[in-house]
CSV table of C-alpha atoms in Angstrom, one decimal:
chain,number,residue,atom,x,y,z
A,1,UNK,CA,-140.8,83.3,93.5
A,2,UNK,CA,-140.0,79.7,94.6
A,3,UNK,CA,-141.3,77.3,92.0
A,4,UNK,CA,-139.8,74.1,93.3
A,5,UNK,CA,-138.0,73.3,96.5
A,6,UNK,CA,-135.2,70.8,96.5
A,7,UNK,CA,-135.6,67.2,97.3
A,8,UNK,CA,-134.0,66.6,100.7
A,9,UNK,CA,-132.0,63.4,100.9
A,10,UNK,CA,-133.1,61.2,103.8
A,11,UNK,CA,-129.6,61.3,105.4
A,12,UNK,CA,-129.3,65.0,105.2
A,13,UNK,CA,-129.9,67.1,108.4
A,14,UNK,CA,-130.9,70.6,107.5
A,15,UNK,CA,-129.8,71.8,110.9
A,16,UNK,CA,-126.2,71.1,109.9
A,17,UNK,CA,-126.7,73.2,106.7
A,18,UNK,CA,-128.3,75.9,108.7
A,19,UNK,CA,-125.5,76.3,111.3
A,20,UNK,CA,-122.8,76.3,108.6
A,21,UNK,CA,-124.7,78.9,106.7
A,22,UNK,CA,-125.0,81.0,109.8
A,23,UNK,CA,-121.4,80.6,110.9
A,24,UNK,CA,-119.9,81.5,107.6
A,25,UNK,CA,-121.0,85.2,107.6
A,26,UNK,CA,-119.7,85.4,111.2
A,27,UNK,CA,-116.2,84.2,110.1
A,28,UNK,CA,-116.1,86.6,107.2
A,29,UNK,CA,-117.3,89.5,109.4
A,30,UNK,CA,-114.6,88.8,111.9
A,31,UNK,CA,-111.9,88.6,109.3
A,32,UNK,CA,-113.1,91.9,107.7
A,33,UNK,CA,-113.0,93.7,111.1
A,34,UNK,CA,-109.6,92.3,111.9
A,35,UNK,CA,-108.1,93.7,108.7
A,36,UNK,CA,-106.6,97.0,109.9
A,37,UNK,CA,-104.7,99.2,107.5
A,38,UNK,CA,-103.2,102.4,108.8
A,39,UNK,CA,-100.0,104.4,109.5
A,40,UNK,CA,-97.5,106.3,107.4
A,41,UNK,CA,-96.3,104.4,105.6
A,42,UNK,CA,-99.3,102.1,105.5
A,43,UNK,CA,-99.1,98.7,107.2
A,44,UNK,CA,-101.6,95.9,107.7
A,45,UNK,CA,-102.3,94.7,111.2
A,46,UNK,CA,-104.9,93.0,113.4
A,47,UNK,CA,-107.3,95.9,114.1
A,48,UNK,CA,-109.0,94.1,116.9
A,49,UNK,CA,-105.9,93.0,118.8
A,50,UNK,CA,-106.4,95.6,121.5
A,51,UNK,CA,-110.2,95.7,121.5
A,52,UNK,CA,-111.1,94.1,124.9
A,53,UNK,CA,-114.8,93.4,124.3
A,54,UNK,CA,-113.8,90.9,121.7
A,55,UNK,CA,-112.2,88.7,124.4
A,56,UNK,CA,-115.6,87.9,125.9
A,57,UNK,CA,-117.4,87.9,122.6
A,58,UNK,CA,-115.2,85.0,121.6
A,59,UNK,CA,-116.7,82.8,124.3
A,60,UNK,CA,-119.8,82.7,122.2
A,61,UNK,CA,-118.7,84.0,118.8
A,62,UNK,CA,-115.7,81.6,118.3
A,63,UNK,CA,-117.6,79.2,116.2
A,64,UNK,CA,-114.8,77.2,114.6
A,65,UNK,CA,-115.6,74.2,116.7
A,66,UNK,CA,-119.1,74.2,115.2
A,67,UNK,CA,-117.6,74.1,111.8
A,68,UNK,CA,-115.6,71.0,112.7
A,69,UNK,CA,-118.6,69.4,114.3
A,70,UNK,CA,-120.6,70.0,111.1
A,71,UNK,CA,-117.6,68.8,109.1
A,72,UNK,CA,-117.5,65.5,111.1
A,73,UNK,CA,-121.2,65.0,110.5
A,74,UNK,CA,-120.8,65.6,106.8
A,75,UNK,CA,-117.6,63.5,106.6
A,76,UNK,CA,-118.9,60.3,108.2
A,77,UNK,CA,-122.2,60.6,106.2
A,78,UNK,CA,-120.2,60.9,103.0
A,79,UNK,CA,-117.9,58.0,103.9
A,80,UNK,CA,-120.8,55.7,104.9
A,81,UNK,CA,-122.7,56.5,101.7
A,82,UNK,CA,-119.6,56.0,99.6
A,83,UNK,CA,-118.6,52.7,101.4
A,84,UNK,CA,-122.2,51.4,100.9
A,85,UNK,CA,-121.7,51.9,97.1
A,86,UNK,CA,-118.5,49.9,97.1
A,87,UNK,CA,-116.1,52.9,97.5
A,88,UNK,CA,-112.7,52.6,99.1
A,89,UNK,CA,-110.8,54.9,101.4
A,90,UNK,CA,-108.7,56.0,98.4
A,91,UNK,CA,-111.9,57.0,96.6
A,92,UNK,CA,-113.0,59.0,99.7
A,93,UNK,CA,-109.7,60.7,100.1
A,94,UNK,CA,-109.4,61.6,96.5
A,95,UNK,CA,-112.9,63.2,96.3
A,96,UNK,CA,-112.5,65.2,99.5
A,97,UNK,CA,-109.0,66.4,98.6
A,98,UNK,CA,-110.0,67.5,95.2
A,99,UNK,CA,-113.0,69.4,96.6
A,100,UNK,CA,-110.5,71.4,98.8
A,101,UNK,CA,-107.5,71.6,96.5
A,102,UNK,CA,-109.2,73.0,93.4
A,103,UNK,CA,-110.9,76.1,94.9
A,104,UNK,CA,-107.8,76.7,97.1
A,105,UNK,CA,-105.5,76.9,94.0
A,106,UNK,CA,-108.0,79.3,92.3
A,107,UNK,CA,-108.2,81.6,95.3
A,108,UNK,CA,-104.4,81.6,95.8
A,109,UNK,CA,-103.8,82.6,92.2
A,110,UNK,CA,-106.5,85.3,92.5
A,111,UNK,CA,-104.8,86.8,95.6
A,112,UNK,CA,-101.4,86.8,93.8
A,113,UNK,CA,-103.0,88.6,90.8
A,114,UNK,CA,-104.6,91.2,93.1
A,115,UNK,CA,-101.3,91.8,94.9
A,116,UNK,CA,-99.4,92.0,91.6
A,117,UNK,CA,-101.9,94.6,90.3
A,118,UNK,CA,-101.5,96.6,93.5
A,119,UNK,CA,-97.8,96.6,93.1
A,120,UNK,CA,-98.0,97.7,89.4
A,121,UNK,CA,-100.2,100.6,90.6
A,122,UNK,CA,-97.4,101.7,92.9
A,123,UNK,CA,-98.3,100.1,96.3
A,124,UNK,CA,-95.4,100.0,98.8
A,125,UNK,CA,-93.7,96.6,98.8
A,126,UNK,CA,-93.4,96.5,102.6
A,127,UNK,CA,-97.1,97.3,102.9
A,128,UNK,CA,-97.9,94.5,100.4
A,129,UNK,CA,-95.9,92.0,102.4
A,130,UNK,CA,-97.8,92.8,105.6
A,131,UNK,CA,-101.1,92.8,103.7
A,132,UNK,CA,-100.3,89.5,102.0
A,133,UNK,CA,-99.4,87.8,105.3
A,134,UNK,CA,-102.8,88.8,106.7
A,135,UNK,CA,-104.6,87.6,103.6
A,136,UNK,CA,-103.1,84.2,104.1
A,137,UNK,CA,-104.3,83.7,107.7
A,138,UNK,CA,-107.7,82.1,106.9
A,139,UNK,CA,-105.8,79.3,105.1
A,140,UNK,CA,-105.2,77.6,108.5
A,141,UNK,CA,-108.7,76.1,108.4
A,142,UNK,CA,-108.1,74.5,105.0
A,143,UNK,CA,-104.8,72.9,106.1
A,144,UNK,CA,-106.3,71.5,109.4
A,145,UNK,CA,-109.6,70.5,107.7
A,146,UNK,CA,-107.8,68.6,105.0
A,147,UNK,CA,-105.8,66.7,107.7
A,148,UNK,CA,-109.0,65.9,109.7
A,149,UNK,CA,-110.8,64.8,106.6
A,150,UNK,CA,-108.0,62.4,105.7
A,151,UNK,CA,-108.6,60.7,109.0
A,152,UNK,CA,-112.3,60.1,108.5
A,153,UNK,CA,-112.2,56.5,107.3
A,154,UNK,CA,-110.0,55.5,110.2
A,155,UNK,CA,-111.8,57.5,112.8
A,156,UNK,CA,-115.2,56.3,111.5
A,157,UNK,CA,-114.0,52.7,112.1
A,158,UNK,CA,-112.8,53.6,115.6
A,159,UNK,CA,-116.1,55.3,116.2
A,160,UNK,CA,-117.9,52.1,115.3
A,161,UNK,CA,-115.7,49.7,117.2
A,162,UNK,CA,-114.5,51.7,120.2
A,163,UNK,CA,-116.3,55.0,120.4
A,164,UNK,CA,-115.8,55.9,124.0
A,165,UNK,CA,-112.1,54.9,124.1
A,166,UNK,CA,-111.6,57.0,121.0
A,167,UNK,CA,-113.2,60.0,122.6
A,168,UNK,CA,-111.3,59.7,125.9
A,169,UNK,CA,-108.1,58.8,124.1
A,170,UNK,CA,-108.2,61.9,121.9
A,171,UNK,CA,-109.2,64.2,124.8
A,172,UNK,CA,-106.6,62.7,127.1
A,173,UNK,CA,-103.9,63.1,124.5
A,174,UNK,CA,-104.9,66.7,123.7
A,175,UNK,CA,-105.0,67.7,127.4
A,176,UNK,CA,-101.6,66.0,128.0
A,177,UNK,CA,-100.0,67.8,125.1
A,178,UNK,CA,-101.4,71.1,126.3
A,179,UNK,CA,-100.3,70.8,129.9
A,180,UNK,CA,-96.8,69.4,129.0
A,181,UNK,CA,-96.2,72.2,126.5
A,182,UNK,CA,-97.5,74.9,128.9
A,183,UNK,CA,-96.1,73.8,132.2
A,184,UNK,CA,-93.1,71.7,131.2
A,185,UNK,CA,-92.1,73.8,128.2
A,186,UNK,CA,-92.0,70.8,125.8
A,187,UNK,CA,-92.2,72.0,122.2
A,188,UNK,CA,-95.2,69.7,121.4
A,189,UNK,CA,-98.1,72.2,121.3
A,190,UNK,CA,-98.5,72.0,117.5
A,191,UNK,CA,-99.7,68.4,117.9
A,192,UNK,CA,-103.0,69.8,119.1
A,193,UNK,CA,-103.7,71.2,115.7
A,194,UNK,CA,-104.6,67.5,114.9
A,195,UNK,CA,-105.7,66.1,118.3
A,196,UNK,CA,-108.1,68.9,119.4
A,197,UNK,CA,-109.8,69.2,116.0
A,198,UNK,CA,-110.0,65.4,115.5
A,199,UNK,CA,-111.8,65.2,118.9
A,200,UNK,CA,-114.2,68.0,117.8
A,201,UNK,CA,-114.7,66.3,114.5
A,202,UNK,CA,-115.5,63.1,116.4
A,203,UNK,CA,-118.2,65.0,118.2
A,204,UNK,CA,-119.8,65.4,114.8
A,205,UNK,CA,-119.9,61.7,114.4
A,206,UNK,CA,-121.9,61.5,117.6
A,207,UNK,CA,-124.3,64.1,116.3
A,208,UNK,CA,-124.7,62.1,113.1
A,209,UNK,CA,-125.7,59.0,115.2
A,210,UNK,CA,-128.1,61.0,117.4
A,211,UNK,CA,-126.1,60.3,120.6
A,212,UNK,CA,-126.7,63.7,122.2
A,213,UNK,CA,-130.3,64.1,121.0
A,214,UNK,CA,-131.1,60.9,123.1
A,215,UNK,CA,-130.0,62.6,126.3
A,216,UNK,CA,-132.4,64.6,128.6
A,217,UNK,CA,-132.5,68.3,127.9
A,218,UNK,CA,-131.6,69.1,131.5
A,219,UNK,CA,-128.4,66.9,131.2
A,220,UNK,CA,-127.4,68.8,128.0
A,221,UNK,CA,-127.8,72.1,129.8
A,222,UNK,CA,-125.8,70.8,132.8
A,223,UNK,CA,-123.0,69.5,130.5
A,224,UNK,CA,-122.8,72.8,128.6
A,225,UNK,CA,-122.6,74.8,131.9
A,226,UNK,CA,-120.0,72.4,133.2
A,227,UNK,CA,-117.9,72.9,130.0
A,228,UNK,CA,-118.0,76.6,130.4
A,229,UNK,CA,-117.2,76.3,134.1
A,230,UNK,CA,-114.1,74.3,133.3
A,231,UNK,CA,-113.1,77.0,130.8
A,232,UNK,CA,-113.4,79.6,133.6
A,233,UNK,CA,-111.3,77.4,135.9
A,234,UNK,CA,-108.6,77.2,133.2
A,235,UNK,CA,-108.6,80.9,132.7
A,236,UNK,CA,-108.7,82.1,136.3
A,237,UNK,CA,-107.1,79.1,137.9
A,238,UNK,CA,-104.4,78.0,135.5
A,239,UNK,CA,-103.6,81.3,133.7
A,240,UNK,CA,-105.0,80.6,130.2
A,241,UNK,CA,-105.9,83.5,128.1
A,242,UNK,CA,-109.6,84.4,128.2
A,243,UNK,CA,-109.5,85.2,124.5
A,244,UNK,CA,-110.5,82.2,122.4
A,245,UNK,CA,-108.6,83.6,119.4
A,246,UNK,CA,-105.4,83.3,121.5
A,247,UNK,CA,-106.3,79.7,122.3
A,248,UNK,CA,-106.6,78.9,118.6
A,249,UNK,CA,-103.0,78.9,117.6
A,250,UNK,CA,-102.3,76.2,118.5
A,251,UNK,CA,-105.5,74.9,120.0
A,252,UNK,CA,-105.6,74.6,123.8
A,253,UNK,CA,-107.8,72.7,126.1
A,254,UNK,CA,-110.2,75.6,126.1
A,255,UNK,CA,-111.1,74.9,122.4
A,256,UNK,CA,-111.8,71.3,123.3
A,257,UNK,CA,-114.1,72.4,126.1
A,258,UNK,CA,-115.7,75.0,123.8
A,259,UNK,CA,-116.4,72.3,121.3
A,260,UNK,CA,-118.2,70.2,124.0
A,261,UNK,CA,-120.2,73.2,125.0
A,262,UNK,CA,-121.2,74.0,121.4
A,263,UNK,CA,-122.2,70.4,120.6
A,264,UNK,CA,-124.5,70.3,123.7
A,265,UNK,CA,-126.0,73.8,122.9
A,266,UNK,CA,-126.5,72.8,119.2
A,267,UNK,CA,-128.3,69.7,120.2
A,268,UNK,CA,-130.6,71.7,122.4
A,269,UNK,CA,-131.4,74.1,119.6
A,270,UNK,CA,-131.5,71.5,116.8
A,271,UNK,CA,-135.3,70.9,116.8
A,272,UNK,CA,-136.0,74.6,116.6
A,273,UNK,CA,-133.3,75.0,113.9
A,274,UNK,CA,-134.9,72.3,111.8
A,275,UNK,CA,-138.3,73.9,112.0
A,276,UNK,CA,-137.0,77.3,111.0
A,277,UNK,CA,-134.8,76.1,108.1
A,278,UNK,CA,-137.7,74.3,106.5
A,279,UNK,CA,-139.4,77.6,105.7
A,280,UNK,CA,-139.0,78.1,102.0
A,281,UNK,CA,-137.1,81.4,102.1
A,282,UNK,CA,-134.8,80.3,104.9
A,283,UNK,CA,-134.1,77.1,103.1
A,284,UNK,CA,-133.2,79.0,99.9
A,285,UNK,CA,-130.9,81.4,101.8
A,286,UNK,CA,-129.2,78.5,103.6
A,287,UNK,CA,-128.9,76.6,100.3
A,288,UNK,CA,-127.3,79.6,98.5
A,289,UNK,CA,-124.9,80.3,101.3
A,290,UNK,CA,-124.0,76.6,101.3
A,291,UNK,CA,-123.6,76.3,97.6
A,292,UNK,CA,-121.1,79.2,97.6
A,293,UNK,CA,-119.7,78.4,101.0
A,294,UNK,CA,-116.2,77.5,99.9
A,295,UNK,CA,-116.1,80.4,97.5
A,296,UNK,CA,-117.1,82.8,100.2
A,297,UNK,CA,-114.6,81.5,102.7
A,298,UNK,CA,-111.6,81.5,100.2
A,299,UNK,CA,-112.5,84.5,98.1
A,300,UNK,CA,-113.5,87.0,100.8
A,301,UNK,CA,-109.8,87.8,101.1
A,302,UNK,CA,-109.7,88.4,97.4
A,303,UNK,CA,-112.6,90.8,97.9
A,304,UNK,CA,-110.8,92.6,100.6
A,305,UNK,CA,-107.7,93.0,98.3
A,306,UNK,CA,-109.9,94.4,95.6
A,307,UNK,CA,-111.6,96.9,98.0
A,308,UNK,CA,-108.3,98.0,99.5
A,309,UNK,CA,-106.8,98.4,96.0
A,310,UNK,CA,-109.8,100.5,95.0
A,311,UNK,CA,-109.5,102.6,98.2
A,312,UNK,CA,-105.8,103.3,97.4
A,313,UNK,CA,-106.5,104.1,93.8
A,314,UNK,CA,-109.2,106.6,94.8
A,315,UNK,CA,-107.0,108.2,97.4
A,316,UNK,CA,-109.4,107.4,100.2
A,317,UNK,CA,-108.0,107.6,103.8
A,318,UNK,CA,-107.3,104.6,106.1
A,319,UNK,CA,-108.4,105.6,109.6
A,320,UNK,CA,-106.6,104.4,112.6
A,321,UNK,CA,-108.2,101.2,113.9
A,322,UNK,CA,-110.7,101.4,116.8
A,323,UNK,CA,-111.1,105.2,116.5
A,324,UNK,CA,-114.7,106.5,116.1
A,325,UNK,CA,-114.1,107.3,112.4
A,326,UNK,CA,-112.7,103.8,111.9
A,327,UNK,CA,-115.9,102.2,113.4
A,328,UNK,CA,-118.1,104.3,111.2
A,329,UNK,CA,-116.2,103.4,108.0
A,330,UNK,CA,-116.5,99.7,108.8
A,331,UNK,CA,-120.1,99.9,107.5
A,332,UNK,CA,-119.2,100.8,103.9
A,333,UNK,CA,-116.1,98.6,104.2
A,334,UNK,CA,-118.1,95.5,105.0
A,335,UNK,CA,-120.8,96.4,102.4
A,336,UNK,CA,-118.1,96.8,99.8
A,337,UNK,CA,-116.6,93.4,100.5
A,338,UNK,CA,-120.1,91.8,100.4
A,339,UNK,CA,-120.8,93.5,97.1
A,340,UNK,CA,-117.6,92.3,95.5
A,341,UNK,CA,-118.3,88.8,96.9
A,342,UNK,CA,-121.8,88.9,95.3
A,343,UNK,CA,-120.1,89.4,91.9
A,344,UNK,CA,-117.3,86.9,92.5
A,345,UNK,CA,-119.4,84.0,93.7
A,346,UNK,CA,-121.3,83.2,90.4
A,347,UNK,CA,-118.2,84.1,88.3
A,348,UNK,CA,-116.0,81.8,90.4
A,349,UNK,CA,-118.6,79.0,90.4
A,350,UNK,CA,-118.8,79.2,86.6
A,351,UNK,CA,-115.0,79.0,86.2
A,352,UNK,CA,-114.6,76.1,88.7
A,353,UNK,CA,-117.3,74.1,86.8
A,354,UNK,CA,-114.8,73.9,83.9
A,355,UNK,CA,-112.3,71.9,85.9
A,356,UNK,CA,-111.7,68.6,84.1
A,357,UNK,CA,-113.6,65.6,85.6
A,358,UNK,CA,-111.5,63.1,87.4
A,359,UNK,CA,-110.7,60.0,85.4
A,360,UNK,CA,-112.4,56.7,86.2
A,361,UNK,CA,-109.3,55.3,87.6
A,362,UNK,CA,-108.7,53.7,91.0
A,363,UNK,CA,-106.4,55.6,93.3
A,364,UNK,CA,-104.7,53.8,96.1
A,365,UNK,CA,-105.1,55.3,99.6
A,366,UNK,CA,-101.4,55.9,99.9
A,367,UNK,CA,-101.5,58.0,96.7
A,368,UNK,CA,-104.5,60.0,97.8
A,369,UNK,CA,-102.8,60.6,101.2
A,370,UNK,CA,-99.6,61.8,99.5
A,371,UNK,CA,-101.6,64.2,97.3
A,372,UNK,CA,-103.4,65.4,100.4
A,373,UNK,CA,-100.0,65.9,102.0
A,374,UNK,CA,-99.0,68.1,99.1
A,375,UNK,CA,-102.2,70.1,99.6
A,376,UNK,CA,-101.5,70.6,103.3
A,377,UNK,CA,-97.8,71.4,102.7
A,378,UNK,CA,-98.6,74.0,100.0
A,379,UNK,CA,-101.2,75.7,102.1
A,380,UNK,CA,-99.1,75.5,105.2
A,381,UNK,CA,-96.2,77.2,103.4
A,382,UNK,CA,-98.3,80.2,102.3
A,383,UNK,CA,-100.0,80.3,105.7
A,384,UNK,CA,-96.7,80.6,107.6
A,385,UNK,CA,-94.6,82.5,105.2
A,386,UNK,CA,-97.1,84.7,103.4
A,387,UNK,CA,-97.8,85.0,99.7
A,388,UNK,CA,-94.8,87.2,98.8
A,389,UNK,CA,-91.9,84.8,99.5
A,390,UNK,CA,-89.6,82.9,97.3
A,391,UNK,CA,-91.2,79.5,98.1
A,392,UNK,CA,-94.7,80.5,97.1
A,393,UNK,CA,-94.2,79.6,93.4
A,394,UNK,CA,-93.0,76.1,94.6
A,395,UNK,CA,-96.1,75.8,96.8
A,396,UNK,CA,-98.4,76.7,93.9
A,397,UNK,CA,-96.6,74.2,91.6
A,398,UNK,CA,-96.9,71.4,94.3
A,399,UNK,CA,-100.6,72.2,94.8
A,400,UNK,CA,-101.2,72.1,91.0
A,401,UNK,CA,-99.3,68.7,90.9
A,402,UNK,CA,-101.5,67.3,93.6
A,403,UNK,CA,-104.7,68.4,91.7
A,404,UNK,CA,-103.3,66.8,88.5
A,405,UNK,CA,-102.5,63.6,90.3
A,406,UNK,CA,-105.9,63.4,92.0
A,407,UNK,CA,-107.7,64.1,88.7
A,408,UNK,CA,-105.7,61.5,86.8
A,409,UNK,CA,-106.2,58.8,89.5
A,410,UNK,CA,-104.3,55.6,89.5
A,411,UNK,CA,-103.2,53.1,86.8
A,412,UNK,CA,-106.1,50.7,87.0
A,413,UNK,CA,-109.5,51.3,85.4
A,414,UNK,CA,-112.4,50.4,87.7
A,415,UNK,CA,-116.1,51.0,87.9
A,416,UNK,CA,-116.7,54.5,88.9
A,417,UNK,CA,-118.5,55.0,92.2
A,418,UNK,CA,-121.4,57.3,91.5
A,419,UNK,CA,-123.2,59.7,93.7
A,420,UNK,CA,-120.2,60.1,95.9
A,421,UNK,CA,-119.5,63.0,98.1
A,422,UNK,CA,-121.2,66.3,98.4
A,423,UNK,CA,-119.8,67.7,101.5
A,424,UNK,CA,-120.7,71.2,100.3
A,425,UNK,CA,-123.2,72.6,102.8
A,426,UNK,CA,-126.5,73.6,101.3
A,427,UNK,CA,-128.7,72.3,98.5
A,428,UNK,CA,-127.5,72.8,95.0
A,429,UNK,CA,-130.9,72.0,93.5
A,430,UNK,CA,-132.5,75.2,94.7
A,431,UNK,CA,-134.4,76.8,91.9
A,432,UNK,CA,-136.1,80.2,91.9
C-alpha cells in the first residue's frame, strides 16, 4: 500500500523517467535472447544473428537513441542545476564519472568472480572465453555514454549560443564520416561513436527546452515519417543494412535518422505518457526501475553468468538456438535471469551505498577529464578484448585508480556544492 508518493522536483519530467524505465527491460530482454550457448563443445554466440524477423523489429525496437535523448535531457538539467549553485565543469564531470565508474567496477569484478567460479567447477576454457566476450558487449554503452557526458558543459554552452549551427554541424560531420568511410574506404567510421551520439544527446537538450513540444502535431508526424523514409532510401537506395543492430557498430547515418524519428514520436506521446506515469502504481514501478536502472543494466550479465553456471552444474541441456525447443526454454531462461536480478538489485544497492563519500575538494576539469579517460579506456579494453585477457587486470587497476582520484578530488578545499546530480532515472524517495 502506498503511504506517501515522492515529491516531484519542478524541473523533473516524469515522461523521461517513464521511457527509460520502459526501455530498460527491452534492452535486457534483447541481450538475454541474444545469448546463445550450444554445440559440442559448448560455445557462446549471438543466437539471433540469423533470425530475420529481428531485422524489422529493430526499426521500432532499437531504443538506444531514446536512451541518449533521455540522457541529454538529464545531463543538461543536472548541469544547469549545478551551475546555478556555483558548480564548475570539474564538479559536474567528477560527479557524473563517479556515478558511472563505481557501479562498473563492481559489476566487472562480479563477472570475473562468476567466470572464475565456473572455471573452478570445470567449465571449458574456450567456452569461457567466448562467453566472457559476449558478457562484455553491453559495456559499449558505458564507454560512449561517459564520453558524451563529458561533453555536456561544452555542448550546453553551444546549445545556448548557437543551437542550430551545433545541430547541423554534428549531423553534417556524422554524415560526412559515414559516407567517406563507406564509399571512399577511409578508416574514420569510429568517429561516429562520438558524433552520432553527441547529436542524439543534443536532441535531448531540445526536449528539455520544449522545442519539439511547441511544434504542431501534424509537423511532428510528418518529420517522423520523413526520417523513416530517409532510412528506407539509405537501405534500398544506398545499400545500408536494414538491421539497426548492424548499424550500431559503429553508428551509421541510420542511427542518426532513427534518433530524429524517436524524438518526434516521443514528443507526440509525451502528454499521454505524463498522464499514465502519474498514476501511483505506475509511478512506483517507474521509480523502482529507475532507482535500480544502472544495477539492472550492468548486473544482468552477472545474472546470466549465474544462470548458465547453475544450468551447467545441474547438467541441463543447451538447445540449439532458434529451434522450437530453444524458443520454449527462453521462458524459464528469462524468468531465471529476472529472479536472480531481483535478488541482486537490493544486495548490490546496499553494497554500493558503502562507497566512501567524495572529499570536499575542488577537482580541476582537466583532472576529471583524465579520470573519465581512464574509465573509458578501461571499459573499452574489456569491451574489445573480453574479460579473460592479460590486460584485464590492468584495466581493473586503472578503473580503480580513476575512482580513487575522483573520490579524493583536488588539492584545494572548497565549499561543497550540495544537491548536485541525480541523473539516475526514477525517484529514490518512493515509499511503500
